[in-house]
Amino acid sequence: MSGQLERCEREWLELEGEFQELQETHRIYRQKLEELTALQTLCSTSINKQKRHIRDLKLALQRCKRHSSQEEAELIQQIGANIKERQNVFFDMEAYLPKKNGLYLNLVLGNVNVTLLSNQAKFAYKDEYEKFKLYLTIILLLGAVACRFVLHYRVTDEIFNFLLVWYYCTLTIRESVLISNGSRIKGWWVSHHYVSTFLSGVMLTWLCSVPAVLLPERLSLQTASPGGEEPPGPHEGFQSWMWRGLTFLLPFLFCGHFWQLYNAVTLFELSSHEECKEWQVFVLALTFLILFLGNFLTTLKVVHAKLQKNRNKTKQP
């Protein structure tokens, strides 16, 4: 019995030593965390101060440019180029500093710090975001086909459209987090998911009130909701993705865009049906048209820019 007690005493002393080390490690951690917070505040304050001074400098340069000589104009142009480069550096710096959330994130999450401080964490979050889009897109496509050809029930259509609303709402939140962490997602691909969220919500409300005589026309719209939206990944990575031996997907992409145009035309015709009294039909038609124009024109713009870039590389010796 005494031997067992001695072993317990030794184990407790070992645990006590480890606990003392843990306390010291935690004290150092808290100290470093306070130092990190102070450095973050200092960097953010300095960046804001630099931005204010640069803003004042740009106004002064604009006033000087009106009455400048050719030599002075060249100097002003050079300073302007340096200012533009400095602003890009500020953008990269701020990607690693806590910042206030935008209006949308504030409404959804509140004033929560969503900044990821390491490149590893940023890449991991972005990779998880891409996987989420890929898996959910496959599930939604299968669900759309099932609703169109197998499950001809109003309740399954409502569940499917509720899933679409949740999917696009989740995408907008995740993209906002990515933007807060320095991702250069911009332009149409950001607006696209807000428009798609609105479309799915309106579609869901319409399903609850559509007359039975219009059910066949309504069912034909199911296959358009999740598909034909955009290439995988945010717009910043589209060019590199599209030209890595995957250009064969472009025809499918354009088919999805024109399917949205087909749905817009179908809904515009449906809005004039004598049995169709719902406001959702015209709104859905207009929204599908907006999606088609945004997706089609943006994809054309990216393809044209990449082709132009390839031509310039070819012309260079």
PDB file of C-alpha atoms in Angstrom:
ATOM      1  CA  MET A   1       0.000   0.000   0.000  1.00  0.00           C
ATOM      2  CA  SER A   2       2.874   2.377   0.850  1.00  0.00           C
ATOM      3  CA  GLY A   3       4.553   1.619  -2.508  1.00  0.00           C
ATOM      4  CA  GLN A   4       1.408   2.592  -4.426  1.00  0.00           C
ATOM      5  CA  LEU A   5       1.141   5.783  -2.384  1.00  0.00           C
ATOM      6  CA  GLU A   6       4.743   6.672  -3.203  1.00  0.00           C
ATOM      7  CA  ARG A   7       4.063   6.213  -6.915  1.00  0.00           C
ATOM      8  CA  CYS A   8       1.009   8.478  -6.655  1.00  0.00           C
ATOM      9  CA  GLU A   9       3.121  11.069  -4.856  1.00  0.00           C
ATOM     10  CA  ARG A  10       5.812  10.950  -7.576  1.00  0.00           C
ATOM     11  CA  GLU A  11       3.184  11.316 -10.305  1.00  0.00           C
ATOM     12  CA  TRP A  12       1.669  14.280  -8.473  1.00  0.00           C
ATOM     13  CA  LEU A  13       5.088  15.948  -8.168  1.00  0.00           C
ATOM     14  CA  GLU A  14       5.668  15.408 -11.897  1.00  0.00           C
ATOM     15  CA  LEU A  15       2.271  16.872 -12.664  1.00  0.00           C
ATOM     16  CA  GLU A  16       3.027  19.800 -10.365  1.00  0.00           C
ATOM     17  CA  GLY A  17       6.275  20.496 -12.246  1.00  0.00           C
ATOM     18  CA  GLU A  18       4.498  20.316 -15.614  1.00  0.00           C
ATOM     19  CA  PHE A  19       1.784  22.593 -14.266  1.00  0.00           C
ATOM     20  CA  GLN A  20       4.350  25.205 -13.221  1.00  0.00           C
ATOM     21  CA  GLU A  21       5.848  25.066 -16.738  1.00  0.00           C
ATOM     22  CA  LEU A  22       2.368  25.399 -18.205  1.00  0.00           C
ATOM     23  CA  GLN A  23       1.647  28.456 -16.099  1.00  0.00           C
ATOM     24  CA  GLU A  24       4.893  30.081 -17.212  1.00  0.00           C
ATOM     25  CA  THR A  25       4.195  29.251 -20.864  1.00  0.00           C
ATOM     26  CA  HIS A  26       0.712  30.685 -20.580  1.00  0.00           C
ATOM     27  CA  ARG A  27       2.089  33.853 -18.932  1.00  0.00           C
ATOM     28  CA  ILE A  28       4.523  34.305 -21.841  1.00  0.00           C
ATOM     29  CA  TYR A  29       1.706  33.628 -24.296  1.00  0.00           C
ATOM     30  CA  ARG A  30      -0.496  36.330 -22.759  1.00  0.00           C
ATOM     31  CA  GLN A  31       2.433  38.749 -22.744  1.00  0.00           C
ATOM     32  CA  LYS A  32       3.147  38.072 -26.412  1.00  0.00           C
ATOM     33  CA  LEU A  33      -0.554  38.395 -27.200  1.00  0.00           C
ATOM     34  CA  GLU A  34      -0.654  41.827 -25.571  1.00  0.00           C
ATOM     35  CA  GLU A  35       2.480  42.802 -27.502  1.00  0.00           C
ATOM     36  CA  LEU A  36       0.865  41.554 -30.715  1.00  0.00           C
ATOM     37  CA  THR A  37      -2.305  43.557 -30.041  1.00  0.00           C
ATOM     38  CA  ALA A  38      -0.217  46.671 -29.385  1.00  0.00           C
ATOM     39  CA  LEU A  39       1.742  46.146 -32.618  1.00  0.00           C
ATOM     40  CA  GLN A  40      -1.499  45.636 -34.579  1.00  0.00           C
ATOM     41  CA  THR A  41      -2.896  48.886 -33.196  1.00  0.00           C
ATOM     42  CA  LEU A  42       0.352  50.718 -33.968  1.00  0.00           C
ATOM     43  CA  CYS A  43       0.440  49.404 -37.554  1.00  0.00           C
ATOM     44  CA  SER A  44      -3.228  50.253 -38.182  1.00  0.00           C
ATOM     45  CA  THR A  45      -2.762  53.771 -36.792  1.00  0.00           C
ATOM     46  CA  SER A  46       0.371  54.338 -38.882  1.00  0.00           C
ATOM     47  CA  ILE A  47      -1.316  53.082 -42.059  1.00  0.00           C
ATOM     48  CA  ASN A  48      -4.318  55.361 -41.512  1.00  0.00           C
ATOM     49  CA  LYS A  49      -1.969  58.296 -40.879  1.00  0.00           C
ATOM     50  CA  GLN A  50      -0.041  57.528 -44.074  1.00  0.00           C
ATOM     51  CA  LYS A  51      -3.295  57.278 -46.024  1.00  0.00           C
ATOM     52  CA  ARG A  52      -4.453  60.683 -44.796  1.00  0.00           C
ATOM     53  CA  HIS A  53      -1.156  62.310 -45.721  1.00  0.00           C
ATOM     54  CA  ILE A  54      -1.163  60.640 -49.141  1.00  0.00           C
ATOM     55  CA  ARG A  55      -4.716  61.834 -49.726  1.00  0.00           C
ATOM     56  CA  ASP A  56      -3.664  65.408 -48.934  1.00  0.00           C
ATOM     57  CA  LEU A  57      -0.573  65.000 -51.126  1.00  0.00           C
ATOM     58  CA  LYS A  58      -2.671  63.841 -54.083  1.00  0.00           C
ATOM     59  CA  LEU A  59      -4.871  66.932 -53.797  1.00  0.00           C
ATOM     60  CA  ALA A  60      -1.793  69.160 -53.663  1.00  0.00           C
ATOM     61  CA  LEU A  61      -0.323  67.434 -56.721  1.00  0.00           C
ATOM     62  CA  GLN A  62      -3.558  67.960 -58.647  1.00  0.00           C
ATOM     63  CA  ARG A  63      -3.381  71.695 -57.901  1.00  0.00           C
ATOM     64  CA  CYS A  64       0.271  71.844 -58.928  1.00  0.00           C
ATOM     65  CA  LYS A  65      -0.382  69.941 -62.151  1.00  0.00           C
ATOM     66  CA  ARG A  66      -2.573  72.722 -63.575  1.00  0.00           C
ATOM     67  CA  HIS A  67       0.311  75.189 -63.793  1.00  0.00           C
ATOM     68  CA  SER A  68       3.312  72.850 -64.066  1.00  0.00           C
ATOM     69  CA  SER A  69       6.038  72.739 -66.696  1.00  0.00           C
ATOM     70  CA  GLN A  70       6.894  69.601 -68.619  1.00  0.00           C
ATOM     71  CA  GLU A  71       9.651  68.671 -66.178  1.00  0.00           C
ATOM     72  CA  GLU A  72       7.392  69.270 -63.201  1.00  0.00           C
ATOM     73  CA  ALA A  73       4.617  67.236 -64.842  1.00  0.00           C
ATOM     74  CA  GLU A  74       6.994  64.269 -65.200  1.00  0.00           C
ATOM     75  CA  LEU A  75       7.907  64.558 -61.514  1.00  0.00           C
ATOM     76  CA  ILE A  76       4.213  64.703 -60.555  1.00  0.00           C
ATOM     77  CA  GLN A  77       3.547  61.619 -62.690  1.00  0.00           C
ATOM     78  CA  GLN A  78       6.397  59.751 -61.024  1.00  0.00           C
ATOM     79  CA  ILE A  79       5.145  60.651 -57.541  1.00  0.00           C
ATOM     80  CA  GLY A  80       1.631  59.550 -58.565  1.00  0.00           C
ATOM     81  CA  ALA A  81       2.960  56.157 -59.685  1.00  0.00           C
ATOM     82  CA  ASN A  82       4.771  55.752 -56.358  1.00  0.00           C
ATOM     83  CA  ILE A  83       1.580  56.651 -54.498  1.00  0.00           C
ATOM     84  CA  LYS A  84      -0.377  54.004 -56.409  1.00  0.00           C
ATOM     85  CA  GLU A  85       2.258  51.397 -55.598  1.00  0.00           C
ATOM     86  CA  ARG A  86       2.215  52.444 -51.941  1.00  0.00           C
ATOM     87  CA  GLN A  87      -1.565  51.973 -51.805  1.00  0.00           C
ATOM     88  CA  ASN A  88      -1.141  48.378 -53.038  1.00  0.00           C
ATOM     89  CA  VAL A  89       1.390  47.801 -50.241  1.00  0.00           C
ATOM     90  CA  PHE A  90      -1.113  49.139 -47.717  1.00  0.00           C
ATOM     91  CA  PHE A  91      -3.720  46.690 -49.017  1.00  0.00           C
ATOM     92  CA  ASP A  92      -1.326  43.757 -48.469  1.00  0.00           C
ATOM     93  CA  MET A  93      -0.446  45.006 -44.981  1.00  0.00           C
ATOM     94  CA  GLU A  94      -4.073  45.390 -43.935  1.00  0.00           C
ATOM     95  CA  ALA A  95      -4.778  41.792 -44.938  1.00  0.00           C
ATOM     96  CA  TYR A  96      -2.878  40.746 -41.775  1.00  0.00           C
ATOM     97  CA  LEU A  97      -4.376  43.351 -39.450  1.00  0.00           C
ATOM     98  CA  PRO A  98      -7.750  43.286 -37.666  1.00  0.00           C
ATOM     99  CA  LYS A  99     -10.235  45.620 -39.284  1.00  0.00           C
ATOM    100  CA  LYS A 100     -13.852  46.585 -38.862  1.00  0.00           C
ATOM    101  CA  ASN A 101     -16.281  44.316 -40.652  1.00  0.00           C
ATOM    102  CA  GLY A 102     -18.306  45.646 -43.534  1.00  0.00           C
ATOM    103  CA  LEU A 103     -22.018  46.316 -43.210  1.00  0.00           C
ATOM    104  CA  TYR A 104     -23.019  42.825 -44.350  1.00  0.00           C
ATOM    105  CA  LEU A 105     -20.730  40.966 -41.939  1.00  0.00           C
ATOM    106  CA  ASN A 106     -21.770  43.281 -39.116  1.00  0.00           C
ATOM    107  CA  LEU A 107     -25.426  42.472 -39.761  1.00  0.00           C
ATOM    108  CA  VAL A 108     -24.769  38.712 -39.897  1.00  0.00           C
ATOM    109  CA  LEU A 109     -21.950  38.153 -37.396  1.00  0.00           C
ATOM    110  CA  GLY A 110     -21.746  41.353 -35.406  1.00  0.00           C
ATOM    111  CA  ASN A 111     -18.470  43.068 -34.614  1.00  0.00           C
ATOM    112  CA  VAL A 112     -16.392  39.860 -34.596  1.00  0.00           C
ATOM    113  CA  ASN A 113     -12.767  39.826 -35.716  1.00  0.00           C
ATOM    114  CA  VAL A 114     -12.580  37.500 -38.753  1.00  0.00           C
ATOM    115  CA  THR A 115      -8.968  38.286 -39.704  1.00  0.00           C
ATOM    116  CA  LEU A 116      -6.763  35.220 -40.213  1.00  0.00           C
ATOM    117  CA  LEU A 117      -3.214  36.123 -39.203  1.00  0.00           C
ATOM    118  CA  SER A 118      -1.150  33.492 -41.060  1.00  0.00           C
ATOM    119  CA  ASN A 119      -0.866  32.564 -44.729  1.00  0.00           C
ATOM    120  CA  GLN A 120      -1.469  28.936 -43.789  1.00  0.00           C
ATOM    121  CA  ALA A 121      -4.790  29.811 -42.150  1.00  0.00           C
ATOM    122  CA  LYS A 122      -5.802  31.979 -45.127  1.00  0.00           C
ATOM    123  CA  PHE A 123      -4.997  29.246 -47.652  1.00  0.00           C
ATOM    124  CA  ALA A 124      -6.750  26.607 -45.544  1.00  0.00           C
ATOM    125  CA  TYR A 125      -9.913  28.738 -45.318  1.00  0.00           C
ATOM    126  CA  LYS A 126      -9.854  29.477 -49.041  1.00  0.00           C
ATOM    127  CA  ASP A 127      -9.326  25.784 -49.855  1.00  0.00           C
ATOM    128  CA  GLU A 128     -12.248  24.829 -47.609  1.00  0.00           C
ATOM    129  CA  TYR A 129     -14.356  27.500 -49.331  1.00  0.00           C
ATOM    130  CA  GLU A 130     -13.554  26.032 -52.763  1.00  0.00           C
ATOM    131  CA  LYS A 131     -14.393  22.513 -51.598  1.00  0.00           C
ATOM    132  CA  PHE A 132     -17.680  23.744 -50.132  1.00  0.00           C
ATOM    133  CA  LYS A 133     -18.627  25.309 -53.478  1.00  0.00           C
ATOM    134  CA  LEU A 134     -17.642  22.207 -55.437  1.00  0.00           C
ATOM    135  CA  TYR A 135     -19.491  19.687 -53.254  1.00  0.00           C
ATOM    136  CA  LEU A 136     -22.618  21.809 -52.892  1.00  0.00           C
ATOM    137  CA  THR A 137     -22.712  22.556 -56.627  1.00  0.00           C
ATOM    138  CA  ILE A 138     -22.664  18.813 -57.368  1.00  0.00           C
ATOM    139  CA  ILE A 139     -25.400  18.162 -54.784  1.00  0.00           C
ATOM    140  CA  LEU A 140     -27.527  21.013 -56.167  1.00  0.00           C
ATOM    141  CA  LEU A 141     -27.141  19.828 -59.744  1.00  0.00           C
ATOM    142  CA  LEU A 142     -28.236  16.323 -58.753  1.00  0.00           C
ATOM    143  CA  GLY A 143     -31.115  17.809 -56.784  1.00  0.00           C
ATOM    144  CA  ALA A 144     -32.169  19.941 -59.751  1.00  0.00           C
ATOM    145  CA  VAL A 145     -32.210  16.930 -62.070  1.00  0.00           C
ATOM    146  CA  ALA A 146     -34.165  14.912 -59.493  1.00  0.00           C
ATOM    147  CA  CYS A 147     -36.757  17.686 -59.068  1.00  0.00           C
ATOM    148  CA  ARG A 148     -37.073  18.057 -62.820  1.00  0.00           C
ATOM    149  CA  PHE A 149     -37.423  14.410 -63.845  1.00  0.00           C
ATOM    150  CA  VAL A 150     -38.238  12.300 -60.760  1.00  0.00           C
ATOM    151  CA  LEU A 151     -39.619  14.156 -57.737  1.00  0.00           C
ATOM    152  CA  HIS A 152     -42.571  16.085 -59.140  1.00  0.00           C
ATOM    153  CA  TYR A 153     -43.781  17.359 -55.758  1.00  0.00           C
ATOM    154  CA  ARG A 154     -44.202  20.887 -54.500  1.00  0.00           C
ATOM    155  CA  VAL A 155     -42.617  20.045 -51.142  1.00  0.00           C
ATOM    156  CA  THR A 156     -39.404  18.707 -52.745  1.00  0.00           C
ATOM    157  CA  ASP A 157     -39.175  21.856 -54.876  1.00  0.00           C
ATOM    158  CA  GLU A 158     -39.565  23.994 -51.772  1.00  0.00           C
ATOM    159  CA  ILE A 159     -36.850  22.038 -49.943  1.00  0.00           C
ATOM    160  CA  PHE A 160     -34.574  22.373 -52.964  1.00  0.00           C
ATOM    161  CA  ASN A 161     -35.048  26.129 -53.196  1.00  0.00           C
ATOM    162  CA  PHE A 162     -34.600  26.521 -49.438  1.00  0.00           C
ATOM    163  CA  LEU A 163     -31.253  24.722 -49.861  1.00  0.00           C
ATOM    164  CA  LEU A 164     -30.376  27.197 -52.623  1.00  0.00           C
ATOM    165  CA  VAL A 165     -31.152  30.165 -50.368  1.00  0.00           C
ATOM    166  CA  TRP A 166     -28.974  28.698 -47.598  1.00  0.00           C
ATOM    167  CA  TYR A 167     -26.161  27.906 -50.073  1.00  0.00           C
ATOM    168  CA  TYR A 168     -25.958  31.381 -51.568  1.00  0.00           C
ATOM    169  CA  CYS A 169     -26.311  33.103 -48.188  1.00  0.00           C
ATOM    170  CA  THR A 170     -23.424  30.993 -46.891  1.00  0.00           C
ATOM    171  CA  LEU A 171     -21.323  31.850 -49.950  1.00  0.00           C
ATOM    172  CA  THR A 172     -21.825  35.581 -49.442  1.00  0.00           C
ATOM    173  CA  ILE A 173     -20.701  35.299 -45.813  1.00  0.00           C
ATOM    174  CA  ARG A 174     -17.634  33.213 -46.659  1.00  0.00           C
ATOM    175  CA  GLU A 175     -16.664  35.523 -49.513  1.00  0.00           C
ATOM    176  CA  SER A 176     -16.959  38.524 -47.201  1.00  0.00           C
ATOM    177  CA  VAL A 177     -14.554  36.801 -44.796  1.00  0.00           C
ATOM    178  CA  LEU A 178     -12.145  36.117 -47.674  1.00  0.00           C
ATOM    179  CA  ILE A 179     -12.298  39.764 -48.773  1.00  0.00           C
ATOM    180  CA  SER A 180     -11.574  40.866 -45.202  1.00  0.00           C
ATOM    181  CA  ASN A 181      -8.469  38.682 -45.339  1.00  0.00           C
ATOM    182  CA  GLY A 182      -7.065  40.224 -48.508  1.00  0.00           C
ATOM    183  CA  SER A 183      -8.664  38.185 -51.304  1.00  0.00           C
ATOM    184  CA  ARG A 184      -9.150  40.351 -54.366  1.00  0.00           C
ATOM    185  CA  ILE A 185     -12.632  39.059 -55.125  1.00  0.00           C
ATOM    186  CA  LYS A 186     -14.429  41.922 -56.765  1.00  0.00           C
ATOM    187  CA  GLY A 187     -16.756  42.958 -59.516  1.00  0.00           C
ATOM    188  CA  TRP A 188     -19.569  40.802 -60.761  1.00  0.00           C
ATOM    189  CA  TRP A 189     -18.596  37.572 -58.992  1.00  0.00           C
ATOM    190  CA  VAL A 190     -19.340  39.195 -55.634  1.00  0.00           C
ATOM    191  CA  SER A 191     -22.656  40.703 -56.761  1.00  0.00           C
ATOM    192  CA  HIS A 192     -23.615  37.434 -58.464  1.00  0.00           C
ATOM    193  CA  HIS A 193     -24.193  35.546 -55.220  1.00  0.00           C
ATOM    194  CA  TYR A 194     -26.288  38.339 -53.712  1.00  0.00           C
ATOM    195  CA  VAL A 195     -28.458  38.333 -56.846  1.00  0.00           C
ATOM    196  CA  SER A 196     -28.682  34.523 -56.725  1.00  0.00           C
ATOM    197  CA  THR A 197     -29.728  34.650 -53.058  1.00  0.00           C
ATOM    198  CA  PHE A 198     -32.487  37.093 -53.961  1.00  0.00           C
ATOM    199  CA  LEU A 199     -33.576  34.931 -56.919  1.00  0.00           C
ATOM    200  CA  SER A 200     -33.744  31.756 -54.835  1.00  0.00           C
ATOM    201  CA  GLY A 201     -35.742  33.531 -52.131  1.00  0.00           C
ATOM    202  CA  VAL A 202     -38.260  34.880 -54.624  1.00  0.00           C
ATOM    203  CA  MET A 203     -38.492  31.446 -56.266  1.00  0.00           C
ATOM    204  CA  LEU A 204     -39.227  29.892 -52.869  1.00  0.00           C
ATOM    205  CA  THR A 205     -42.072  32.347 -52.184  1.00  0.00           C
ATOM    206  CA  TRP A 206     -43.489  31.731 -55.650  1.00  0.00           C
ATOM    207  CA  LEU A 207     -43.606  27.964 -55.134  1.00  0.00           C
ATOM    208  CA  CYS A 208     -46.027  28.465 -52.266  1.00  0.00           C
ATOM    209  CA  SER A 209     -48.542  30.342 -54.425  1.00  0.00           C
ATOM    210  CA  VAL A 210     -48.124  29.164 -58.032  1.00  0.00           C
ATOM    211  CA  PRO A 211     -51.348  27.772 -59.559  1.00  0.00           C
ATOM    212  CA  ALA A 212     -51.417  24.091 -60.461  1.00  0.00           C
ATOM    213  CA  VAL A 213     -51.906  24.919 -64.154  1.00  0.00           C
ATOM    214  CA  LEU A 214     -48.454  26.536 -64.225  1.00  0.00           C
ATOM    215  CA  LEU A 215     -46.577  23.716 -62.493  1.00  0.00           C
ATOM    216  CA  PRO A 216     -45.046  22.283 -65.708  1.00  0.00           C
ATOM    217  CA  GLU A 217     -43.594  25.682 -66.624  1.00  0.00           C
ATOM    218  CA  ARG A 218     -42.322  26.149 -63.087  1.00  0.00           C
ATOM    219  CA  LEU A 219     -40.652  22.738 -63.037  1.00  0.00           C
ATOM    220  CA  SER A 220     -38.590  23.611 -66.105  1.00  0.00           C
ATOM    221  CA  LEU A 221     -36.869  26.345 -64.114  1.00  0.00           C
ATOM    222  CA  GLN A 222     -35.388  24.004 -61.520  1.00  0.00           C
ATOM    223  CA  THR A 223     -32.352  23.002 -63.552  1.00  0.00           C
ATOM    224  CA  ALA A 224     -31.306  26.607 -64.018  1.00  0.00           C
ATOM    225  CA  SER A 225     -30.940  27.741 -60.456  1.00  0.00           C
ATOM    226  CA  PRO A 226     -27.640  26.158 -59.391  1.00  0.00           C
ATOM    227  CA  GLY A 227     -25.941  25.768 -62.741  1.00  0.00           C
ATOM    228  CA  GLY A 228     -24.278  28.058 -65.226  1.00  0.00           C
ATOM    229  CA  GLU A 229     -23.160  30.578 -62.684  1.00  0.00           C
ATOM    230  CA  GLU A 230     -19.384  30.877 -62.703  1.00  0.00           C
ATOM    231  CA  PRO A 231     -16.155  28.917 -62.852  1.00  0.00           C
ATOM    232  CA  PRO A 232     -14.936  27.310 -59.652  1.00  0.00           C
ATOM    233  CA  GLY A 233     -13.063  29.738 -57.468  1.00  0.00           C
ATOM    234  CA  PRO A 234     -13.327  33.492 -57.065  1.00  0.00           C
ATOM    235  CA  HIS A 235     -12.732  35.854 -59.959  1.00  0.00           C
ATOM    236  CA  GLU A 236      -9.137  36.513 -58.904  1.00  0.00           C
ATOM    237  CA  GLY A 237      -8.237  32.914 -59.725  1.00  0.00           C
ATOM    238  CA  PHE A 238     -10.418  32.465 -62.796  1.00  0.00           C
ATOM    239  CA  GLN A 239      -7.822  33.288 -65.435  1.00  0.00           C
ATOM    240  CA  SER A 240      -5.206  30.884 -64.085  1.00  0.00           C
ATOM    241  CA  TRP A 241      -7.848  28.162 -63.596  1.00  0.00           C
ATOM    242  CA  MET A 242      -9.393  28.503 -67.009  1.00  0.00           C
ATOM    243  CA  TRP A 243      -6.168  28.177 -68.963  1.00  0.00           C
ATOM    244  CA  ARG A 244      -4.664  25.176 -67.212  1.00  0.00           C
ATOM    245  CA  GLY A 245      -5.936  22.711 -69.788  1.00  0.00           C
ATOM    246  CA  LEU A 246      -9.559  23.321 -68.764  1.00  0.00           C
ATOM    247  CA  THR A 247     -10.698  25.534 -71.613  1.00  0.00           C
ATOM    248  CA  PHE A 248     -12.928  22.679 -72.767  1.00  0.00           C
ATOM    249  CA  LEU A 249     -15.282  23.675 -69.940  1.00  0.00           C
ATOM    250  CA  LEU A 250     -15.984  27.050 -71.517  1.00  0.00           C
ATOM    251  CA  PRO A 251     -18.742  25.715 -73.829  1.00  0.00           C
ATOM    252  CA  PHE A 252     -20.531  24.226 -70.807  1.00  0.00           C
ATOM    253  CA  LEU A 253     -20.141  27.531 -69.013  1.00  0.00           C
ATOM    254  CA  PHE A 254     -21.710  29.435 -71.893  1.00  0.00           C
ATOM    255  CA  CYS A 255     -24.491  26.833 -72.152  1.00  0.00           C
ATOM    256  CA  GLY A 256     -25.318  27.536 -68.520  1.00  0.00           C
ATOM    257  CA  HIS A 257     -25.389  31.277 -69.225  1.00  0.00           C
ATOM    258  CA  PHE A 258     -27.763  30.862 -72.166  1.00  0.00           C
ATOM    259  CA  TRP A 259     -29.947  28.544 -70.097  1.00  0.00           C
ATOM    260  CA  GLN A 260     -30.446  31.469 -67.756  1.00  0.00           C
ATOM    261  CA  LEU A 261     -31.426  33.601 -70.755  1.00  0.00           C
ATOM    262  CA  TYR A 262     -33.897  30.905 -71.801  1.00  0.00           C
ATOM    263  CA  ASN A 263     -35.466  30.981 -68.340  1.00  0.00           C
ATOM    264  CA  ALA A 264     -35.697  34.759 -68.450  1.00  0.00           C
ATOM    265  CA  VAL A 265     -37.557  34.611 -71.790  1.00  0.00           C
ATOM    266  CA  THR A 266     -39.811  31.790 -70.531  1.00  0.00           C
ATOM    267  CA  LEU A 267     -40.725  33.734 -67.419  1.00  0.00           C
ATOM    268  CA  PHE A 268     -41.404  36.928 -69.349  1.00  0.00           C
ATOM    269  CA  GLU A 269     -43.848  34.937 -71.498  1.00  0.00           C
ATOM    270  CA  LEU A 270     -45.303  33.284 -68.400  1.00  0.00           C
ATOM    271  CA  SER A 271     -45.917  36.658 -66.766  1.00  0.00           C
ATOM    272  CA  SER A 272     -48.456  37.400 -69.494  1.00  0.00           C
ATOM    273  CA  HIS A 273     -50.374  34.138 -68.851  1.00  0.00           C
ATOM    274  CA  GLU A 274     -53.990  34.787 -67.892  1.00  0.00           C
ATOM    275  CA  GLU A 275     -53.686  32.471 -64.873  1.00  0.00           C
ATOM    276  CA  CYS A 276     -50.491  34.099 -63.690  1.00  0.00           C
ATOM    277  CA  LYS A 277     -51.200  36.877 -61.196  1.00  0.00           C
ATOM    278  CA  GLU A 278     -48.069  36.621 -59.011  1.00  0.00           C
ATOM    279  CA  TRP A 279     -45.537  39.462 -58.907  1.00  0.00           C
ATOM    280  CA  GLN A 280     -42.721  36.949 -58.485  1.00  0.00           C
ATOM    281  CA  VAL A 281     -42.856  35.852 -62.136  1.00  0.00           C
ATOM    282  CA  PHE A 282     -41.788  39.172 -63.630  1.00  0.00           C
ATOM    283  CA  VAL A 283     -39.211  39.728 -60.871  1.00  0.00           C
ATOM    284  CA  LEU A 284     -37.737  36.262 -61.511  1.00  0.00           C
ATOM    285  CA  ALA A 285     -37.580  36.946 -65.240  1.00  0.00           C
ATOM    286  CA  LEU A 286     -35.751  40.209 -64.669  1.00  0.00           C
ATOM    287  CA  THR A 287     -33.361  38.576 -62.179  1.00  0.00           C
ATOM    288  CA  PHE A 288     -32.532  35.706 -64.565  1.00  0.00           C
ATOM    289  CA  LEU A 289     -31.831  38.296 -67.265  1.00  0.00           C
ATOM    290  CA  ILE A 290     -29.477  40.196 -64.927  1.00  0.00           C
ATOM    291  CA  LEU A 291     -27.667  36.950 -64.078  1.00  0.00           C
ATOM    292  CA  PHE A 292     -27.256  36.082 -67.747  1.00  0.00           C
ATOM    293  CA  LEU A 293     -25.902  39.506 -68.702  1.00  0.00           C
ATOM    294  CA  GLY A 294     -23.520  39.634 -65.740  1.00  0.00           C
ATOM    295  CA  ASN A 295     -22.190  36.089 -66.179  1.00  0.00           C
ATOM    296  CA  PHE A 296     -21.936  36.207 -69.976  1.00  0.00           C
ATOM    297  CA  LEU A 297     -20.331  39.645 -70.282  1.00  0.00           C
ATOM    298  CA  THR A 298     -17.901  39.066 -67.411  1.00  0.00           C
ATOM    299  CA  THR A 299     -16.781  35.710 -68.815  1.00  0.00           C
ATOM    300  CA  LEU A 300     -16.286  37.300 -72.248  1.00  0.00           C
ATOM    301  CA  LYS A 301     -14.260  40.095 -70.655  1.00  0.00           C
ATOM    302  CA  VAL A 302     -11.983  37.652 -68.837  1.00  0.00           C
ATOM    303  CA  VAL A 303     -11.493  35.505 -71.962  1.00  0.00           C
ATOM    304  CA  HIS A 304     -10.697  38.581 -74.071  1.00  0.00           C
ATOM    305  CA  ALA A 305      -8.220  39.882 -71.480  1.00  0.00           C
ATOM    306  CA  LYS A 306      -6.426  36.539 -71.318  1.00  0.00           C
ATOM    307  CA  LEU A 307      -6.247  36.210 -75.113  1.00  0.00           C
ATOM    308  CA  GLN A 308      -4.882  39.752 -75.346  1.00  0.00           C
ATOM    309  CA  LYS A 309      -2.280  38.949 -72.713  1.00  0.00           C
ATOM    310  CA  ASN A 310      -1.223  35.811 -74.591  1.00  0.00           C
ATOM    311  CA  ARG A 311      -0.890  37.793 -77.840  1.00  0.00           C
ATOM    312  CA  ASN A 312       1.333  40.360 -76.134  1.00  0.00           C
ATOM    313  CA  LYS A 313       3.543  37.596 -74.793  1.00  0.00           C
ATOM    314  CA  THR A 314       3.808  36.076 -78.266  1.00  0.00           C
ATOM    315  CA  LYS A 315       4.843  39.395 -79.823  1.00  0.00           C
ATOM    316  CA  GLN A 316       7.614  39.936 -77.291  1.00  0.00           C
ATOM    317  CA  PRO A 317      11.044  38.749 -78.529  1.00  0.00           C
TER     318      PRO A 317
END
